[in-house]
Short mmCIF file of C-alpha atoms (C1' of nucleotides) in Angstrom, two decimals:
data_model
loop_
_atom_site.label_atom_id
_atom_site.label_comp_id
_atom_site.label_asym_id
_atom_site.label_seq_id
_atom_site.Cartn_x
_atom_site.Cartn_y
_atom_site.Cartn_z
CA UNK P 16 -11.80 16.85 37.64
CA UNK P 17 -14.18 18.67 34.83
CA UNK P 18 -14.33 17.21 31.29
CA UNK P 19 -12.85 20.36 30.11
CA UNK P 20 -9.33 19.86 32.01
CA UNK P 21 -9.52 16.48 30.64
CA UNK P 22 -9.14 17.71 26.50
CA UNK P 23 -6.27 19.00 27.13
CA UNK P 24 -4.07 16.18 27.83
CA UNK P 25 -6.35 13.95 25.67
CA UNK P 26 -4.42 16.65 23.47
CA UNK P 27 -1.03 15.66 24.41
CA UNK P 28 -1.31 11.94 24.46
CA UNK P 29 -3.12 11.84 21.06
CA UNK P 30 -0.13 14.33 19.82
CA UNK P 31 2.49 12.23 21.31
CA UNK P 32 1.03 8.52 20.20
CA UNK P 33 -1.38 9.42 17.04
CA UNK P 34 -4.85 7.99 16.94
CA UNK P 35 -3.94 4.31 16.69
CA UNK P 36 -1.35 4.60 19.19
CA UNK P 37 -3.10 6.30 21.77
CA UNK P 38 -4.44 3.11 23.61
CA UNK P 39 -6.46 3.63 27.02
CA UNK P 40 -4.03 2.30 28.94
CA UNK P 41 -1.63 5.60 27.56
CA UNK P 42 -4.61 7.45 28.15
CA UNK P 43 -5.36 7.11 31.54
CA UNK P 44 -1.42 7.56 32.22
CA UNK P 45 -1.47 10.88 30.36
CA UNK P 46 -4.51 11.99 32.03
CA UNK P 47 -4.53 10.72 35.50
CA UNK P 48 -7.93 9.00 35.13
CA UNK P 49 -9.70 5.52 34.89
CA UNK P 50 -11.33 4.26 32.82
CA UNK P 51 -13.85 4.37 34.24
CA UNK P 52 -13.85 8.65 34.61
CA UNK P 53 -12.92 8.52 30.76
CA UNK P 54 -15.95 6.72 29.74
CA UNK P 55 -18.24 9.08 31.97
CA UNK P 56 -17.01 12.20 30.47
CA UNK P 57 -16.60 10.62 26.96
CA UNK P 58 -19.23 7.69 26.39
CA UNK P 59 -18.09 7.54 22.70
CA UNK P 60 -14.78 6.40 23.45
CA UNK P 61 -11.70 7.26 22.29
CA UNK P 62 -13.55 8.83 18.95
CA UNK P 63 -15.24 11.00 21.13
CA UNK P 64 -12.13 12.02 23.18
CA UNK P 65 -10.28 12.88 19.83
CA UNK P 66 -13.36 15.15 18.69
CA UNK P 67 -13.23 16.99 21.30
CA UNK P 68 -9.66 17.49 21.21
CA UNK P 69 -10.06 18.47 17.83
CA UNK P 70 -12.76 20.86 18.51
CA UNK P 71 -10.72 22.51 21.48
CA UNK P 72 -7.92 23.37 18.83
CA UNK P 73 -9.64 24.40 16.92
CA UNK P 74 -11.26 26.62 18.94
CA UNK P 75 -7.91 28.30 19.85
CA UNK P 76 -6.79 28.71 16.56
CA UNK P 77 -10.10 30.31 15.53
CA UNK P 78 -9.96 32.69 18.42
CA UNK P 79 -6.24 33.16 18.69
CA UNK P 80 -5.29 32.89 14.85
CA UNK P 81 -8.31 33.35 12.35
CA UNK P 82 -10.52 35.50 13.67
CA UNK P 83 -7.61 38.06 14.57
CA UNK P 84 -6.61 37.48 10.65
CA UNK P 85 -9.84 37.90 9.29
CA UNK P 86 -10.88 41.13 11.58
CA UNK P 87 -8.11 43.30 12.93
CA UNK P 88 -7.77 46.12 11.22
CA UNK P 89 -4.21 46.57 11.02
CA UNK P 90 -3.54 43.54 8.87
CA UNK P 91 0.21 43.21 8.76
CA UNK P 92 0.14 43.67 12.22
CA UNK P 93 -2.35 40.69 12.68
CA UNK P 94 -0.53 38.56 10.66
CA UNK P 95 3.00 39.34 12.57
CA UNK P 96 0.99 38.26 15.42
CA UNK P 97 -0.48 35.49 14.30
CA UNK P 98 3.21 33.79 13.29
CA UNK P 99 4.21 34.94 17.20
CA UNK P 100 0.99 32.78 18.26
CA UNK P 101 1.96 29.81 16.13
CA UNK P 102 5.76 29.93 17.36
CA UNK P 103 4.61 30.09 20.82
CA UNK P 104 1.82 27.50 20.55
CA UNK P 105 3.84 25.14 18.47
CA UNK P 106 6.60 25.84 21.31
CA UNK P 107 9.51 26.77 19.11
CA UNK P 108 9.31 23.65 17.03
CA UNK P 109 9.39 20.84 19.72
CA UNK P 110 5.55 20.27 19.80
CA UNK P 111 3.83 18.65 16.90
CA UNK P 112 0.58 19.77 15.16
CA UNK P 113 -1.83 17.08 16.01
CA UNK P 114 -4.35 17.94 13.19
CA UNK P 115 -1.51 17.54 10.61
CA UNK P 116 -0.72 13.92 12.20
CA UNK P 117 -4.08 13.03 11.60
CA UNK P 118 -4.07 14.64 8.27
CA UNK P 119 -1.28 11.91 7.18
CA UNK P 120 -3.03 8.51 9.29
CA UNK P 121 -5.74 6.79 7.79
CA UNK P 122 -7.53 8.45 10.82
CA UNK P 123 -7.68 11.38 8.32
CA UNK P 124 -10.98 10.22 6.76
CA UNK P 125 -12.84 9.68 10.11
CA UNK P 126 -12.20 13.28 10.79
CA UNK P 127 -12.67 14.54 7.32
CA UNK P 128 -14.68 17.91 7.81
CA UNK P 129 -12.35 18.79 11.33
CA UNK P 130 -8.91 18.21 9.47
CA UNK P 131 -10.07 20.00 6.10
CA UNK P 132 -11.99 22.57 7.75
CA UNK P 133 -9.10 24.04 10.12
CA UNK P 134 -6.74 24.20 7.23
CA UNK P 135 -9.08 25.79 5.04
CA UNK P 136 -9.69 28.53 7.42
CA UNK P 137 -6.19 29.09 8.33
CA UNK P 138 -5.59 29.56 4.57
CA UNK P 139 -8.09 31.63 3.88
CA UNK P 140 -8.01 33.63 6.86
CA UNK P 141 -4.48 34.24 6.19
CA UNK P 142 -5.54 34.74 2.41
CA UNK P 143 -7.70 37.36 3.28
CA UNK P 144 -5.55 39.50 5.57
CA UNK P 145 -2.44 39.37 3.05
CA UNK P 146 -5.52 41.05 0.88
CA UNK P 147 -6.36 43.89 2.95
CA UNK P 148 -2.66 44.02 3.73
CA UNK P 149 -2.58 44.72 -0.35
CA UNK P 150 -1.93 41.83 -2.40
CA UNK P 151 -3.47 40.99 -5.43
CA UNK P 152 -6.18 38.32 -4.53
CA UNK P 153 -4.29 35.43 -6.97
CA UNK P 154 -1.12 35.91 -5.07
CA UNK P 155 -2.79 36.19 -1.54
CA UNK P 156 -4.05 32.80 -1.91
CA UNK P 157 -0.83 31.47 -3.23
CA UNK P 158 1.11 33.39 -0.17
CA UNK P 159 -1.58 31.87 2.07
CA UNK P 160 -1.30 28.18 1.44
CA UNK P 161 2.35 28.58 1.11
CA UNK P 162 2.89 30.08 4.81
CA UNK P 163 0.06 27.18 5.84
CA UNK P 164 2.15 24.35 4.15
CA UNK P 165 5.64 25.65 5.45
CA UNK P 166 4.40 25.70 8.99
CA UNK P 167 3.43 22.30 8.98
CA UNK P 168 6.50 21.43 7.07
CA UNK P 169 8.61 22.84 9.56
CA UNK P 170 6.98 20.88 12.19
CA UNK P 171 7.64 17.59 10.43
CA UNK P 172 11.51 18.32 9.71
CA UNK P 173 12.04 19.98 13.13
CA UNK P 174 11.03 16.75 14.60
CA UNK P 175 12.43 14.32 11.64
CA UNK P 176 15.78 15.77 12.80
CA UNK P 177 15.23 16.58 16.18
CA UNK P 178 16.07 20.27 15.97
CA UNK P 179 13.26 23.11 17.18
CA UNK P 180 15.37 25.22 15.35
CA UNK P 181 14.52 24.22 12.11
CA UNK P 182 11.49 25.54 12.94
CA UNK P 183 12.26 29.04 14.31
CA UNK P 184 14.57 29.35 10.95
CA UNK P 185 11.70 28.73 8.88
CA UNK P 186 9.59 30.88 10.92
CA UNK P 187 12.05 33.43 10.31
CA UNK P 188 11.86 32.97 6.56
CA UNK P 189 8.63 32.98 6.32
CA UNK P 190 8.01 36.22 7.81
CA UNK P 191 10.86 37.82 5.38
CA UNK P 192 9.34 36.31 2.57
CA UNK P 193 5.43 37.91 4.07
CA UNK P 194 6.90 41.28 4.20
CA UNK P 195 10.66 41.43 3.11
CA UNK F 5 7.86 -14.28 -4.42
CA UNK F 6 10.63 -12.85 -3.17
CA UNK F 7 11.91 -10.97 -0.09
CA UNK F 8 12.44 -7.88 -2.35
CA UNK F 9 8.98 -7.92 -4.08
CA UNK F 10 7.91 -7.92 -0.59
CA UNK F 11 8.71 -4.70 0.38
CA UNK F 12 7.14 -2.26 -1.79
CA UNK F 13 4.20 -3.94 -0.87
CA UNK F 14 4.78 -3.32 2.89
CA UNK F 15 5.74 0.45 1.95
CA UNK F 16 2.31 0.83 0.70
CA UNK F 17 0.77 -0.53 4.12
CA UNK F 18 2.80 1.23 6.43
CA UNK F 19 2.51 4.35 4.19
CA UNK F 20 -1.48 4.17 4.57
CA UNK F 21 -1.79 3.26 8.08
CA UNK F 22 1.48 3.93 10.14
CA UNK F 23 3.70 2.07 12.16
CA UNK F 24 1.23 1.35 15.04
CA UNK F 25 -1.80 1.18 12.70
CA UNK F 26 -0.40 -1.40 10.15
CA UNK F 27 -1.69 -4.34 11.97
CA UNK F 28 -0.31 -8.05 10.46
CA UNK F 29 -3.94 -8.69 9.36
CA UNK F 30 -3.56 -4.98 6.85
CA UNK F 31 -0.15 -6.22 6.02
CA UNK F 32 -1.24 -9.79 5.13
CA UNK F 33 -4.60 -8.02 3.45
CA UNK F 34 -2.05 -5.48 1.45
CA UNK F 35 0.89 -8.35 0.71
CA UNK F 36 -1.29 -11.37 0.09
CA UNK F 37 0.72 -13.51 2.28
CA UNK F 38 0.29 -15.08 5.32
CA UNK F 39 1.71 -14.98 8.67
CA UNK F 40 3.81 -17.62 7.83
CA UNK F 41 5.57 -16.36 4.72
CA UNK F 42 5.84 -12.89 6.32
CA UNK F 43 7.89 -14.62 9.50
CA UNK F 44 9.91 -16.42 6.95
CA UNK F 45 10.76 -13.31 5.36
CA UNK F 46 10.93 -11.10 7.92
CA UNK F 47 11.87 -13.16 11.12
CA UNK F 48 11.97 -9.82 13.69
CA UNK F 49 8.52 -9.20 12.76
CA UNK F 50 6.92 -5.74 11.82
CA UNK F 51 10.06 -3.89 13.19
CA UNK F 52 12.24 -5.69 10.43
CA UNK F 53 9.51 -5.29 7.96
CA UNK F 54 9.36 -1.27 8.53
CA UNK F 55 13.13 -1.08 8.76
CA UNK F 56 13.38 -3.35 4.76
CA UNK F 57 10.73 -0.50 3.99
CA UNK F 58 13.25 2.29 5.15
CA UNK F 59 15.87 1.30 4.00
CA UNK F 60 14.55 0.45 0.20
CA UNK F 61 12.57 4.15 0.37
CA UNK F 62 16.27 5.98 1.44
CA UNK F 63 17.97 3.46 -1.39
CA UNK F 64 16.01 4.69 -3.90
CA UNK F 65 16.09 8.33 -2.89
CA UNK F 66 19.84 8.18 -2.73
CA UNK F 67 20.01 6.79 -6.54
CA UNK F 68 17.70 9.08 -7.85
CA UNK F 69 17.32 12.19 -6.08
CA UNK F 70 20.47 12.68 -3.30
CA UNK F 71 23.73 11.16 -5.50
CA UNK F 72 22.86 13.15 -8.69
CA UNK F 73 22.16 16.17 -6.55
CA UNK F 74 25.81 15.64 -5.03
CA UNK F 75 27.59 14.55 -8.44
CA UNK F 76 25.68 16.01 -11.64
CA UNK F 77 28.41 18.37 -13.48
CA UNK F 78 25.40 20.52 -14.35
CA UNK F 79 23.95 21.30 -10.28
CA UNK F 80 20.96 23.30 -12.11
CA UNK F 81 19.65 20.57 -14.41
CA UNK F 82 20.24 18.15 -11.31
CA UNK F 83 17.80 20.22 -8.96
CA UNK F 84 15.18 20.44 -11.70
CA UNK F 85 15.53 16.64 -12.18
CA UNK F 86 15.29 16.16 -8.70
CA UNK F 87 12.10 17.97 -8.44
CA UNK F 88 10.67 16.27 -11.45
CA UNK F 89 11.62 12.90 -9.58
CA UNK F 90 9.92 13.61 -6.30
CA UNK F 91 6.77 15.17 -8.20
CA UNK F 92 6.59 11.81 -9.33
CA UNK F 93 7.59 9.66 -6.63
CA UNK F 94 4.63 11.33 -4.51
CA UNK F 95 2.02 11.00 -7.48
CA UNK F 96 1.95 14.88 -7.86
CA UNK F 97 0.59 15.06 -4.15
CA UNK F 98 -1.85 11.96 -4.37
CA UNK F 99 0.66 9.80 -2.25
CA UNK F 100 2.39 10.92 1.38
CA UNK F 101 5.94 10.09 2.56
CA UNK F 102 6.52 7.30 4.85
CA UNK F 103 9.19 8.98 6.47
CA UNK F 104 7.48 12.01 7.20
CA UNK F 105 4.59 10.15 8.63
CA UNK F 106 7.06 7.85 10.96
CA UNK F 107 8.66 11.79 11.90
CA UNK F 108 5.59 12.51 13.38
CA UNK F 109 4.93 9.57 15.56
CA UNK F 110 6.63 7.99 18.56
CA UNK F 111 7.91 5.52 16.12
CA UNK F 112 10.07 8.38 15.02
CA UNK F 113 12.79 7.47 18.30
CA UNK F 114 12.88 3.86 17.03
CA UNK F 115 13.94 4.69 13.89
CA UNK F 116 15.83 7.85 14.46
CA UNK F 117 19.04 7.05 12.67
CA UNK F 118 16.87 6.23 9.53
CA UNK F 119 14.86 9.23 10.00
CA UNK F 120 17.53 11.67 10.40
CA UNK F 121 19.77 10.43 7.85
CA UNK F 122 16.80 10.64 5.55
CA UNK F 123 16.27 14.47 5.50
CA UNK F 124 19.66 15.38 6.77
CA UNK F 125 21.52 13.59 3.48
CA UNK F 126 18.26 15.14 1.60
CA UNK F 127 19.12 18.65 2.74
CA UNK F 128 22.97 18.69 2.32
CA UNK F 129 22.96 17.31 -1.03
CA UNK F 130 20.49 19.65 -2.39
CA UNK F 131 22.26 22.65 -0.24
CA UNK F 132 25.67 21.13 -2.22
CA UNK F 133 23.99 21.28 -5.07
CA UNK F 134 23.23 25.13 -4.85
CA UNK F 135 26.32 26.21 -3.86
CA UNK F 136 27.72 24.64 -7.14
CA UNK F 137 25.11 26.52 -9.09
CA UNK F 138 26.60 29.55 -7.59
CA UNK F 139 24.80 30.46 -4.13
CA UNK F 140 26.74 31.53 -1.18
CA UNK F 141 27.40 28.52 1.32
CA UNK F 142 24.91 30.14 3.90
CA UNK F 143 22.05 31.01 1.50
CA UNK F 144 22.75 27.20 0.04
CA UNK F 145 22.07 25.94 3.36
CA UNK F 146 18.92 27.84 4.27
CA UNK F 147 17.37 27.19 0.54
CA UNK F 148 17.51 23.81 1.09
CA UNK F 149 16.27 23.23 4.24
CA UNK F 150 13.35 25.42 3.01
CA UNK F 151 12.99 23.13 -0.27
CA UNK F 152 12.83 19.95 1.93
CA UNK F 153 10.11 21.28 4.61
CA UNK F 154 7.84 22.84 1.83
CA UNK F 155 7.68 19.54 -0.13
CA UNK F 156 7.17 17.64 3.45
CA UNK F 157 4.57 20.14 3.99
CA UNK F 158 2.66 20.00 0.77
CA UNK F 159 1.81 16.61 1.52
CA UNK F 160 0.59 17.25 4.71
CA UNK F 161 -1.60 20.26 3.00
CA UNK F 162 -2.34 18.22 -0.05
CA UNK F 163 -3.82 15.32 2.06
CA UNK F 164 -5.27 17.19 4.53
CA UNK F 165 -7.46 19.12 1.93
CA UNK F 166 -7.48 16.30 0.18
CA UNK F 167 -6.36 18.41 -2.90
CA UNK F 168 -3.43 16.73 -4.96
CA UNK F 169 -2.95 20.06 -7.02
CA UNK F 170 -1.67 21.88 -3.44
CA UNK F 171 1.45 19.85 -3.62
CA UNK F 172 1.83 20.49 -7.36
CA UNK F 173 1.39 24.38 -7.07
CA UNK F 174 3.95 24.13 -3.94
CA UNK F 175 6.54 22.12 -6.31
CA UNK F 176 5.81 24.92 -9.02
CA UNK F 177 6.18 27.66 -6.40
CA UNK F 178 9.60 26.11 -5.26
CA UNK F 179 11.14 25.86 -8.39
CA UNK F 180 10.95 29.44 -9.05
CA UNK F 181 12.05 30.23 -5.48
CA UNK F 182 15.00 28.16 -6.41
CA UNK F 183 15.28 29.41 -10.12
CA UNK F 184 13.70 32.58 -11.12
"C1'" DG K 10 -17.25 10.90 39.56
"C1'" DT K 11 -13.96 6.94 40.11
"C1'" DC K 12 -12.90 2.83 40.99
"C1'" DT K 13 -12.17 -2.79 39.96
"C1'" DA K 14 -13.84 -6.43 37.41
"C1'" DT K 15 -14.58 -8.53 33.16
"C1'" DA K 16 -16.20 -9.36 28.78
"C1'" DA K 17 -15.24 -9.75 23.59
"C1'" DA K 18 -11.87 -8.68 20.19
"C1'" DG K 19 -7.80 -8.17 17.92
"C1'" DC K 20 -2.97 -7.90 18.70
"C1'" DG K 21 1.92 -9.62 17.16
"C1'" DA K 22 4.30 -13.58 17.39
"C1'" DT K 23 5.46 -18.92 17.24
"C1'" DA K 24 4.55 -24.08 15.95
"C1'" DG K 25 4.37 -27.11 13.06
"C1'" DA K 26 2.36 -29.82 9.27
"C1'" DC K 27 2.36 -29.83 4.23
"C1'" DG E 19 7.77 -21.16 1.36
"C1'" DT E 20 2.78 -21.24 2.52
"C1'" DC E 21 -0.54 -22.56 5.11
"C1'" DT E 22 -3.65 -23.34 9.63
"C1'" DA E 23 -3.89 -23.38 14.77
"C1'" DT E 24 -2.97 -21.52 18.90
"C1'" DC E 25 -0.57 -18.88 22.33
"C1'" DG E 26 -0.37 -14.97 25.61
"C1'" DC E 27 -1.38 -10.59 25.82
"C1'" DT E 28 -3.63 -6.02 25.10
"C1'" DT E 29 -6.78 -3.66 23.29
"C1'" DT E 30 -11.83 -1.04 23.31
"C1'" DA E 31 -15.41 -1.28 25.78
"C1'" DT E 32 -19.04 -2.43 29.66
"C1'" DA E 33 -21.01 -3.40 34.22
"C1'" DG E 34 -21.51 -2.47 38.97
"C1'" DA E 35 -20.03 -1.45 44.08
"C1'" DC E 36 -18.61 2.68 45.89
#
DNA sequence: GTCTATAAAGCGATAGAC
DNA sequence: GTCTATCGCTTTATAGAC
């Protein structure tokens, strides 16, 4: 077992329990690793584990969502592809956004840079794509902000109502709003 | 000091720390009450405190938002008024939604009825108002869901970016989408 | 690299004085 | 109704065997 293999498992534990709720015993249960191994990989304890998870998630979004939105020549196609990637990543509404969970908690301040950076880059990358797709700058920025927050809100409401369809409906409306 | 006076203070503590993060010492700090008084008012401990807070919030929304949406003769005016009430309640994006915070955590399942009920009644009341305002039923339901989730997402993003203006902009766009 | 044992602190909750 | 003292348990983190 390597450090890199542990991080996704840690991610699911933090996603399910939040930062304060993710006790070491929940983490050992979720990873199958004892405290000894955990502290061997992450000498900084829970804080280092959470930081590693945030970096891992950020890296995934950077590669799969942000970079294509910024660089793909066909901006409209990149936007559509990013929505599909997001739908898959959040398991069609059955999975929650860890960065969003952290953002709402007091833990937000401890990881302020990571949380802010994630959402700021998402919004900026989508705004850039919308502008390349022909929208005026101000409208592109507004629409991008609306899209990012719609995805977050859809995840909240889907979990609140225990109805993943809320998320898929919201993404469908969003796509219609972006292109229709 | 009466039980009813404590509940709003408890609400702010749970809002800031979440359920698991709201330790008894945080609660004593936030309320100014020792454990003795706390357990005198809420023999069931933290769980009873959180339940009381959820009920209090639900009661406020029922009176100030849901009931007017359902009953006001002028549906359009009721919708506008509800948005204004929501903007004020969430302090223009500086305050987070406690029910949304609970919804994202594992604590959601412990208060499943309260969390589901709050959002389901919000969505239903807004859908009813939109229908009375002339929208076809399916469109009214869709639009109501979009509105509720937009508000939640706006709160997440506003806190993530530490920028309350994200929330006020989202509400402005929402009003435009509902009427413009 | 993984484990068990253990430390020190904090947790939720209770008891009982006033 | 509010307090302090205390219980039993869990927490994060460390130490050291293997």
